[in-house]
Coordinates of N, CA and C in Angstrom, one line a residue:
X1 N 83.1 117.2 88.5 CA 83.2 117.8 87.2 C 84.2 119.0 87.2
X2 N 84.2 120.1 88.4 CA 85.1 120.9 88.4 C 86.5 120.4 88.2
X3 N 86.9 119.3 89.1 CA 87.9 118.6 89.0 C 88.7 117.8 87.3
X4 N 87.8 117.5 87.0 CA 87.9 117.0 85.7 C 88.2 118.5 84.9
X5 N 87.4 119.7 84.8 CA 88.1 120.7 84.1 C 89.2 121.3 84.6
X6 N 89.6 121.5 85.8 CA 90.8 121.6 86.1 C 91.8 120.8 85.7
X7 N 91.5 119.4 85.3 CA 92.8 118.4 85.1 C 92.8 118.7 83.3
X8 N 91.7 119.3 82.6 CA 92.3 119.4 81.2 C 92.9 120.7 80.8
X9 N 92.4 121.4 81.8 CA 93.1 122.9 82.0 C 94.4 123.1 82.1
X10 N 94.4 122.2 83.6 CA 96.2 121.9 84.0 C 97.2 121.1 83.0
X11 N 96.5 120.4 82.2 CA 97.6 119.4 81.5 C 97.7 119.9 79.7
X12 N 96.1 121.6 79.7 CA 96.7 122.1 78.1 C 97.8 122.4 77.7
X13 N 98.1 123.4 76.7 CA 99.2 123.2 76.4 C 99.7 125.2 77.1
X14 N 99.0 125.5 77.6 CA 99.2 126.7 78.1 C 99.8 126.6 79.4
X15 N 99.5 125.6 80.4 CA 100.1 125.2 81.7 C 101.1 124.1 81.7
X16 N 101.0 123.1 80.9 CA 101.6 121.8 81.0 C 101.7 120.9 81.7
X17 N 101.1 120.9 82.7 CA 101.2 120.0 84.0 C 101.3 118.7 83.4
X18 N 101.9 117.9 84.2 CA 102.0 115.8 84.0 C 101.4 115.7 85.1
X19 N 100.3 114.2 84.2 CA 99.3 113.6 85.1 C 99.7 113.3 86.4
X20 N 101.5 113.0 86.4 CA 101.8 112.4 87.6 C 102.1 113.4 89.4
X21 N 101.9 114.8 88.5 CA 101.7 115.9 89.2 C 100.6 115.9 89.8
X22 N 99.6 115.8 88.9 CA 97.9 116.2 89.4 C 97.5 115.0 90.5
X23 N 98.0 114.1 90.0 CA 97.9 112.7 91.1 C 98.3 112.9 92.2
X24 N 99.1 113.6 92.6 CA 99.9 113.9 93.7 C 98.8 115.0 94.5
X25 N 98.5 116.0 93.4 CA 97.6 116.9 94.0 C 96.2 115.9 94.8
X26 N 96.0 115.5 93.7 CA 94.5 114.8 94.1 C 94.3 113.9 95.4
X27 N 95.8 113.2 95.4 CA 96.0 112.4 96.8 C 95.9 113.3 98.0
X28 N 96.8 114.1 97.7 CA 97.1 115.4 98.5 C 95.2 115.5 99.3
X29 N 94.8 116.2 98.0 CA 93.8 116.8 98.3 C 92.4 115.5 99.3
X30 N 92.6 114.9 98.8 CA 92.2 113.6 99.4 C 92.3 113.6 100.9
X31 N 93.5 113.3 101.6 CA 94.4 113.0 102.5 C 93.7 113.9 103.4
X32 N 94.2 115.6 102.9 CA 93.5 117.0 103.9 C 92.2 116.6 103.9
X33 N 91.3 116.2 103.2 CA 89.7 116.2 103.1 C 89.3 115.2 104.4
X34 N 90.1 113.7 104.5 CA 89.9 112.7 105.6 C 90.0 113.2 106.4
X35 N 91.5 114.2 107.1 CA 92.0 114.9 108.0 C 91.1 115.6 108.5
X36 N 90.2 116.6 107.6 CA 89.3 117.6 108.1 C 87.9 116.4 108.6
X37 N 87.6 115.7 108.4 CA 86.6 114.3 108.4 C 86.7 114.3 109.8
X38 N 88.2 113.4 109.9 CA 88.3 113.0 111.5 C 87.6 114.1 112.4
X39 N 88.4 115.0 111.9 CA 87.8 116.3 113.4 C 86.4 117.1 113.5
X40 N 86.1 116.4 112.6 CA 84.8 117.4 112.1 C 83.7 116.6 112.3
X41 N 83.9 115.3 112.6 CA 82.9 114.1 113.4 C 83.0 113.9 114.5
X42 N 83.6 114.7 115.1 CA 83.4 114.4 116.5 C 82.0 114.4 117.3
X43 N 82.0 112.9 117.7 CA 81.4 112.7 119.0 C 80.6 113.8 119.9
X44 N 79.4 114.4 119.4 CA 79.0 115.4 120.0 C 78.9 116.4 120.1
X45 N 80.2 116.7 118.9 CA 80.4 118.4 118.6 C 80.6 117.8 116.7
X46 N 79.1 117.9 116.3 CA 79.3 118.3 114.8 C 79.4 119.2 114.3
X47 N 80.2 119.4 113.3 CA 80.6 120.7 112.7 C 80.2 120.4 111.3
X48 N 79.1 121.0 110.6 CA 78.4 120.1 109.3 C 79.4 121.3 108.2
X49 N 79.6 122.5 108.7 CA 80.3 123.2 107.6 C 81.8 122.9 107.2
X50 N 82.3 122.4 108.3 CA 83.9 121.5 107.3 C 83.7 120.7 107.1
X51 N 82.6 119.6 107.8 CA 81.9 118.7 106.8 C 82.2 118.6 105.3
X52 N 81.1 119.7 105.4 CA 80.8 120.0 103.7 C 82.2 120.6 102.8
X53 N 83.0 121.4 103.6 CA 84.0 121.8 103.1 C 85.0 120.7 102.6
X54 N 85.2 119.7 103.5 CA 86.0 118.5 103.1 C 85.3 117.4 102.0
X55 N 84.0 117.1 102.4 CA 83.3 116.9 101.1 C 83.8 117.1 99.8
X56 N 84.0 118.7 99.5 CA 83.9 119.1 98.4 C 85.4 119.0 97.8
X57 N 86.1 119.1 99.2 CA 87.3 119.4 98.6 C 87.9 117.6 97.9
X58 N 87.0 116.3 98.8 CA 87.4 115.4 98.0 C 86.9 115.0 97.0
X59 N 85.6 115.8 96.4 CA 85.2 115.7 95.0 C 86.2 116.2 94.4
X60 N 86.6 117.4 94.4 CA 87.5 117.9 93.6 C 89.1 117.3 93.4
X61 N 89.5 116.5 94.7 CA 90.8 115.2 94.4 C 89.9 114.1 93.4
X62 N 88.9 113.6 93.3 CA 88.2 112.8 92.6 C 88.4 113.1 91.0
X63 N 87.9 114.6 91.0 CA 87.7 115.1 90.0 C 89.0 115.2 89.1
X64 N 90.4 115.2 89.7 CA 91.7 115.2 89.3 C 92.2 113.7 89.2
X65 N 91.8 113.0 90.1 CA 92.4 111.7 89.8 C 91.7 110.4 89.0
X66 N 90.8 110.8 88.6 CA 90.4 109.6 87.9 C 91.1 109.8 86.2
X67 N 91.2 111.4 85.7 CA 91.7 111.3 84.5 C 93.4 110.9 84.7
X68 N 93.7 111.6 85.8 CA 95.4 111.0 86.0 C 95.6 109.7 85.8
X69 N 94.9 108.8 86.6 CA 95.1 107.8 87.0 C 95.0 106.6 85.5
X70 N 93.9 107.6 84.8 CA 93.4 106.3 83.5 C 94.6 107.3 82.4
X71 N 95.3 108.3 82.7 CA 96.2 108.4 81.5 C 97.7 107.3 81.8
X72 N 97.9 107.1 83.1 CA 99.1 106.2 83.8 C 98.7 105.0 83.6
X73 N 97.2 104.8 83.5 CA 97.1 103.2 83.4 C 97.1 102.9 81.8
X74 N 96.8 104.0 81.1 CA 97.1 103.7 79.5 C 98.3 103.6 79.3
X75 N 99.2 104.3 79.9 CA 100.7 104.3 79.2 C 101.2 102.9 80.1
X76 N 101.0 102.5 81.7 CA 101.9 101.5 82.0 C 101.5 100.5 81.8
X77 N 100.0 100.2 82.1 CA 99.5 98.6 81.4 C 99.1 98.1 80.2
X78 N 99.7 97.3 79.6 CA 99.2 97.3 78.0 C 98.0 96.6 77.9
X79 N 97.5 97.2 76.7 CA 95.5 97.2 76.5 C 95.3 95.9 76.7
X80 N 96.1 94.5 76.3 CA 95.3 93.0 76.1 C 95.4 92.6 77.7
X81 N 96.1 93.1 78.6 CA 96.3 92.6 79.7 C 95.6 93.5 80.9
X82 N 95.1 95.0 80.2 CA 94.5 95.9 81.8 C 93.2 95.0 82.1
X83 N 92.4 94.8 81.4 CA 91.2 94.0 82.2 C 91.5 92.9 83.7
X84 N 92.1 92.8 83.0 CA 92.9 91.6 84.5 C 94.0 91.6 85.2
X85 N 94.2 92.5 84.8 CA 95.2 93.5 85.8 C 94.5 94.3 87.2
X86 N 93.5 95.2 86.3 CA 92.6 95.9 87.2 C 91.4 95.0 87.8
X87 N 91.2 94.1 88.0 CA 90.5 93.3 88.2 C 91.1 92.8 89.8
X88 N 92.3 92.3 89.7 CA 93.2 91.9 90.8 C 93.0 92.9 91.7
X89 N 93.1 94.2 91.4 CA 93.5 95.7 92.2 C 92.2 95.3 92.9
X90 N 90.9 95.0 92.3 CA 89.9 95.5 93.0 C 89.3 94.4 93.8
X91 N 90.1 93.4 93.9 CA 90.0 92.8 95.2 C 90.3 93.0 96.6
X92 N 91.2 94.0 96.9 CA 91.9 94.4 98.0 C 91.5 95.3 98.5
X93 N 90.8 96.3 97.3 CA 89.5 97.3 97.7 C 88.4 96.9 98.2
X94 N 88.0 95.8 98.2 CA 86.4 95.1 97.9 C 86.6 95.1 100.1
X95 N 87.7 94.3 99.6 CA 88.0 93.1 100.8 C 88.0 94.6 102.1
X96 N 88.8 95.4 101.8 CA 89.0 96.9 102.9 C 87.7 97.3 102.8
X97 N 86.5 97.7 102.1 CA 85.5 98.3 101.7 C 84.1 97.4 103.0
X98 N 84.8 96.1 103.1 CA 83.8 95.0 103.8 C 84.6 95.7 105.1
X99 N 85.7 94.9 105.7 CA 86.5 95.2 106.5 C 86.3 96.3 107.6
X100 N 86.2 98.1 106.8 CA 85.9 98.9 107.2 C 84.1 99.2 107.3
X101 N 83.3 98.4 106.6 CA 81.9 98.5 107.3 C 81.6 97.7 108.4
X102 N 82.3 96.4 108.6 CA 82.0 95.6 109.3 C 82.3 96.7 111.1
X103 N 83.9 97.3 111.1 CA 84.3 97.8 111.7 C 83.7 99.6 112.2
X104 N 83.3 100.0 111.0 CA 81.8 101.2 111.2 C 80.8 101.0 112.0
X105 N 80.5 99.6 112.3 CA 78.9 99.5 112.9 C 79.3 98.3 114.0
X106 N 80.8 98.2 114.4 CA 81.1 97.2 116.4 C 81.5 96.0 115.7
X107 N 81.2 95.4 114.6 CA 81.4 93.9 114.6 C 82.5 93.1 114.4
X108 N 83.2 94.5 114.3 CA 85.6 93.9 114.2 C 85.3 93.6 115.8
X109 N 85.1 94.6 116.8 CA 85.8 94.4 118.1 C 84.7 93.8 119.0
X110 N 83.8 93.8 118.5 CA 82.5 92.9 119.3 C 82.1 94.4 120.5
X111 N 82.5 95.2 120.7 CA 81.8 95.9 121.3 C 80.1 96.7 120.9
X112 N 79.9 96.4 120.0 CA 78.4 96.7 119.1 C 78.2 98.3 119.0
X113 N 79.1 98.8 118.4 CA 79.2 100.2 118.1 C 80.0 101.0 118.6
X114 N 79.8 100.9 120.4 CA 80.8 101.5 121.3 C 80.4 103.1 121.6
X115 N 80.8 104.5 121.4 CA 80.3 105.5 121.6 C 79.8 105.8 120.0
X116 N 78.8 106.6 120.6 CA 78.1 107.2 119.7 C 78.1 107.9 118.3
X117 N 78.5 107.6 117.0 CA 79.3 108.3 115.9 C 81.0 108.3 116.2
X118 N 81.6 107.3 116.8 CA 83.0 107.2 117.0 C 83.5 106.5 116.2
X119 N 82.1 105.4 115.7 CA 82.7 104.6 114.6 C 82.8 105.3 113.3
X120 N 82.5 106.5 113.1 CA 82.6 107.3 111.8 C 83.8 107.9 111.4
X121 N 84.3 108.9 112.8 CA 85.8 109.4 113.3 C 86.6 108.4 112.9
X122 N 86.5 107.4 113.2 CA 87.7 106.1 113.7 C 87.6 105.9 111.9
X123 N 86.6 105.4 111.2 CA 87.0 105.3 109.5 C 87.5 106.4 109.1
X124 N 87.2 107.6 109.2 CA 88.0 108.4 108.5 C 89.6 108.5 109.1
X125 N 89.7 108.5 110.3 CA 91.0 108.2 110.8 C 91.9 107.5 110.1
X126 N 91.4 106.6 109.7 CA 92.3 105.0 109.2 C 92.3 105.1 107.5
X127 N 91.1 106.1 107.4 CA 91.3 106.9 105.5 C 92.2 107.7 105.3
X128 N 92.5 108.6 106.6 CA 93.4 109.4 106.6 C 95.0 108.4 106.6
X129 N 95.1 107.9 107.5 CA 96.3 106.6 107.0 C 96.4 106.1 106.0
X130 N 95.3 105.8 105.6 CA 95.8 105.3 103.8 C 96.0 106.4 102.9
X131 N 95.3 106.9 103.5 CA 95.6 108.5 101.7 C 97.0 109.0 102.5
X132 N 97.7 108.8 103.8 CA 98.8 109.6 103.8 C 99.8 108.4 102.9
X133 N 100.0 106.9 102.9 CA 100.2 105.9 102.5 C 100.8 106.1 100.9
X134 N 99.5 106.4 100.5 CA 100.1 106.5 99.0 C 100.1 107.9 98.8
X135 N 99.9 108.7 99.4 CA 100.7 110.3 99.0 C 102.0 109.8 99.1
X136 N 102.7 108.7 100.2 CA 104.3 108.6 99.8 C 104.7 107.6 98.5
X137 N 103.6 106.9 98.1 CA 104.0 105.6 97.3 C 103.9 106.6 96.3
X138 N 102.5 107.7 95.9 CA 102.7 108.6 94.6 C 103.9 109.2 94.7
X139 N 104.1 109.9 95.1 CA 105.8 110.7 95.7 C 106.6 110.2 95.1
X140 N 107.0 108.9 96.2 CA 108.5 108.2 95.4 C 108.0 107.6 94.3
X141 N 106.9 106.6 93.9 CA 107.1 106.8 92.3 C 107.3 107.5 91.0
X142 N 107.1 108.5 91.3 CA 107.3 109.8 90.6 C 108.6 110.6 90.9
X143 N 108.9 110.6 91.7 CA 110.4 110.3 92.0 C 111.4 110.4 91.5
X144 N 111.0 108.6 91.1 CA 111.9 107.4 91.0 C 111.5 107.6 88.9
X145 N 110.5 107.7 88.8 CA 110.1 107.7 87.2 C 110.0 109.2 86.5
X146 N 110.6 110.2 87.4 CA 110.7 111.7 86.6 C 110.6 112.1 85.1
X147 N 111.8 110.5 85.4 CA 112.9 111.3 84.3 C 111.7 110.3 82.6
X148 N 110.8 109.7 83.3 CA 110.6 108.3 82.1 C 110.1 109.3 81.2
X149 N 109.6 109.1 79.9 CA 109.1 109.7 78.5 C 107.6 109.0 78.5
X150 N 107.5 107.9 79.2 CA 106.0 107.1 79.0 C 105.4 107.6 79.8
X151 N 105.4 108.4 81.0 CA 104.5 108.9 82.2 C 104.4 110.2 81.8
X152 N 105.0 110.9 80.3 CA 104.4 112.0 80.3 C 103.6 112.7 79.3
X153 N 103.2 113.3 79.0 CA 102.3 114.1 78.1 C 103.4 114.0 77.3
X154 N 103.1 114.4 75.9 CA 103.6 114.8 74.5 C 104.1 115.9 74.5
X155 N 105.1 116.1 73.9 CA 104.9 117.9 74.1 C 105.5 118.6 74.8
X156 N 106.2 117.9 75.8 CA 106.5 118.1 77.2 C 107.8 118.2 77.2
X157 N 108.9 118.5 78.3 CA 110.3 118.4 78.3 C 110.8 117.6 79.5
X158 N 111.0 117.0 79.8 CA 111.6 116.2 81.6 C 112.3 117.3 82.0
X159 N 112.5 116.6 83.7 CA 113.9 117.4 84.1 C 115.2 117.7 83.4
X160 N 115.6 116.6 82.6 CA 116.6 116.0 82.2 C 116.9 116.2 81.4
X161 N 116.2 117.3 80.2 CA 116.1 117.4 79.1 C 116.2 118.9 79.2
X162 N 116.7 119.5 79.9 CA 116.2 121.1 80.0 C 118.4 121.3 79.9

């Protein structure tokens, strides 16, 4: 929820921010949260307070990217087609979501777990790879779409217009 008032804060008309900014943050904040994940599960040496600290900090990329994400899917997919648009997307998730439990608990490499909570580290490891992933795909698309008038709030001025 914090996250969510920060993203109507950031995008009033007192700050200005574009959604495609806060997405960036949210990945951002995402990515550091895995990061702190990996090291903070370690095998023997738990550390529950960056735990928690990284926890929170990915509620709050949560909390920024789900309104980003549904203002970019309003403007780029048109309404008669998002249902089955987004539908497609969430096969690839489903399919990584199996993938990475099967691989949490031995049964990718047949070793049946292997060390002790390594299989935890090792997922957030490979979370960390995907949130660095599309921190570059948010990046250059935003980029590459700066300058568009459909990715931005109302109200607003581009680069290109200044």
């Amino acid at each position: 929820m914090v996250g969510s008032a920060l993203y109507r804060l950031a995008t009033s008309a007192r700050y200005r921010l574009q959604p495609g900014h806060l997405l960036c943050v949210a990945v951002l904040l995402a990515f550091f949260s895995f990061f702190m994940l990996t090291f903070s599960t370690a095998p023997g040496q738990p550390r529950p307070r960056e735990s928690f600290l990284a926890f929170l900090l990915l509620e709050l990329g949560c909390g920024l990217y789900f309104p980003a994400v549904s203002f970019l899917q309003g403007r780029v997919i048109p309404e008669e087609r998002r249902a089955g648009v987004l539908a497609w997307f969430r096969l690839p998730l489903h399919l990584l979501a199996c993938l990475g439990l099967l691989a949490l608990h031995g049964e990718v490499s047949g070793t049946g777990g292997g060390e002790a909570g390594g299989g935890t580290r090792h997922m957030f490891a490979g979370c960390t790879g995907m949130m660095l992933a599309a921190l570059l795909a948010v990046v250059s698309l935003f980029t590459l779409g700066r300058n568009d008038a459909e990715l931005r709030l109302e109200g607003t001025r581009g680069e290109g217009d200044m």
